[in-house]
């Protein structure tokens, strides 16, 4: 029976735990070196640094899938692109389509996706 995937999972978990530990240590050391001397703030412990990392992740990235962290930028770009296309006249759209084919090659259609069979 193949159990190679178990070792991958264990390595992934260990890597994640080590990454969290290292990042938390860096946050703790930076906080303790800067905040108390500049702002007379408290020093933090390792576990408070872990909590600070988790809080910053929630506030700055949200709970969305991590692999699509910047997906909203693509969606915003696509929406603006579609608005521009909708505002074009049919002649302007045809000119744009020809320019797209010229720049991207014949294997792409004007929307940027590969054409089937090409």
mmCIF file of N, CA, C and O in Angstrom, residues 28 30-45 48:
data_model
loop_
_atom_site.group_PDB
_atom_site.id
_atom_site.type_symbol
_atom_site.label_atom_id
_atom_site.label_comp_id
_atom_site.label_asym_id
_atom_site.label_seq_id
_atom_site.Cartn_x
_atom_site.Cartn_y
_atom_site.Cartn_z
ATOM 1 N N UNK A 28 7.427 38.809 17.728
ATOM 2 C CA UNK A 28 7.674 39.074 19.143
ATOM 3 C C UNK A 28 8.954 39.881 19.342
ATOM 4 O O UNK A 28 8.972 40.878 20.076
ATOM 5 N N UNK A 30 10.594 41.803 17.150
ATOM 6 C CA UNK A 30 10.455 43.160 16.612
ATOM 7 C C UNK A 30 9.580 44.031 17.497
ATOM 8 O O UNK A 30 9.895 45.193 17.758
ATOM 9 N N UNK A 31 8.450 43.480 17.941
ATOM 10 C CA UNK A 31 7.562 44.238 18.821
ATOM 11 C C UNK A 31 8.298 44.649 20.092
ATOM 12 O O UNK A 31 8.255 45.821 20.486
ATOM 13 N N UNK A 32 8.956 43.680 20.720
ATOM 14 C CA UNK A 32 9.632 43.964 21.991
ATOM 15 C C UNK A 32 10.826 44.895 21.816
ATOM 16 O O UNK A 32 11.238 45.570 22.765
ATOM 17 N N UNK A 33 11.392 44.962 20.625
ATOM 18 C CA UNK A 33 12.519 45.861 20.390
ATOM 19 C C UNK A 33 12.057 47.277 20.059
ATOM 20 O O UNK A 33 12.768 48.237 20.349
ATOM 21 N N UNK A 34 10.864 47.413 19.472
ATOM 22 C CA UNK A 34 10.438 48.718 18.971
ATOM 23 C C UNK A 34 9.362 49.372 19.828
ATOM 24 O O UNK A 34 9.510 50.527 20.247
ATOM 25 N N UNK A 35 8.273 48.678 20.096
ATOM 26 C CA UNK A 35 7.099 49.300 20.725
ATOM 27 C C UNK A 35 7.375 49.810 22.139
ATOM 28 O O UNK A 35 7.008 50.951 22.452
ATOM 29 N N UNK A 36 8.005 49.034 23.042
ATOM 30 C CA UNK A 36 8.217 49.567 24.398
ATOM 31 C C UNK A 36 9.081 50.833 24.430
ATOM 32 O O UNK A 36 8.803 51.756 25.208
ATOM 33 N N UNK A 37 10.082 50.902 23.585
ATOM 34 C CA UNK A 37 10.954 52.084 23.622
ATOM 35 C C UNK A 37 10.329 53.289 22.933
ATOM 36 O O UNK A 37 10.529 54.426 23.366
ATOM 37 N N UNK A 38 9.561 53.082 21.859
ATOM 38 C CA UNK A 38 8.963 54.208 21.137
ATOM 39 C C UNK A 38 7.673 54.717 21.771
ATOM 40 O O UNK A 38 7.451 55.922 21.859
ATOM 41 N N UNK A 39 6.798 53.784 22.173
ATOM 42 C CA UNK A 39 5.464 54.172 22.616
ATOM 43 C C UNK A 39 5.182 53.843 24.073
ATOM 44 O O UNK A 39 4.043 53.978 24.520
ATOM 45 N N UNK A 40 6.180 53.392 24.807
ATOM 46 C CA UNK A 40 6.001 52.949 26.190
ATOM 47 C C UNK A 40 4.913 51.875 26.285
ATOM 48 O O UNK A 40 4.159 51.828 27.246
ATOM 49 N N UNK A 41 4.850 51.039 25.268
ATOM 50 C CA UNK A 41 3.860 49.966 25.230
ATOM 51 C C UNK A 41 4.371 48.725 25.941
ATOM 52 O O UNK A 41 5.538 48.654 26.350
ATOM 53 N N UNK A 42 3.508 47.739 26.108
ATOM 54 C CA UNK A 42 3.909 46.516 26.811
ATOM 55 C C UNK A 42 4.756 45.608 25.931
ATOM 56 O O UNK A 42 4.715 45.680 24.710
ATOM 57 N N UNK A 43 5.503 44.747 26.570
ATOM 58 C CA UNK A 43 6.204 43.691 25.853
ATOM 59 C C UNK A 43 5.219 42.538 25.684
ATOM 60 O O UNK A 43 4.286 42.391 26.474
ATOM 61 N N UNK A 44 5.389 41.742 24.631
ATOM 62 C CA UNK A 44 4.472 40.631 24.395
ATOM 63 C C UNK A 44 5.209 39.301 24.479
ATOM 64 O O UNK A 44 6.422 39.233 24.274
ATOM 65 N N UNK A 45 4.438 38.254 24.763
ATOM 66 C CA UNK A 45 5.001 36.910 24.836
ATOM 67 C C UNK A 45 4.885 36.244 23.466
ATOM 68 O O UNK A 45 4.293 36.788 22.535
ATOM 69 N N UNK A 48 1.229 35.670 22.543
ATOM 70 C CA UNK A 48 0.586 36.918 22.138
ATOM 71 C C UNK A 48 0.987 37.284 20.709
ATOM 72 O O UNK A 48 0.181 37.817 19.945
#
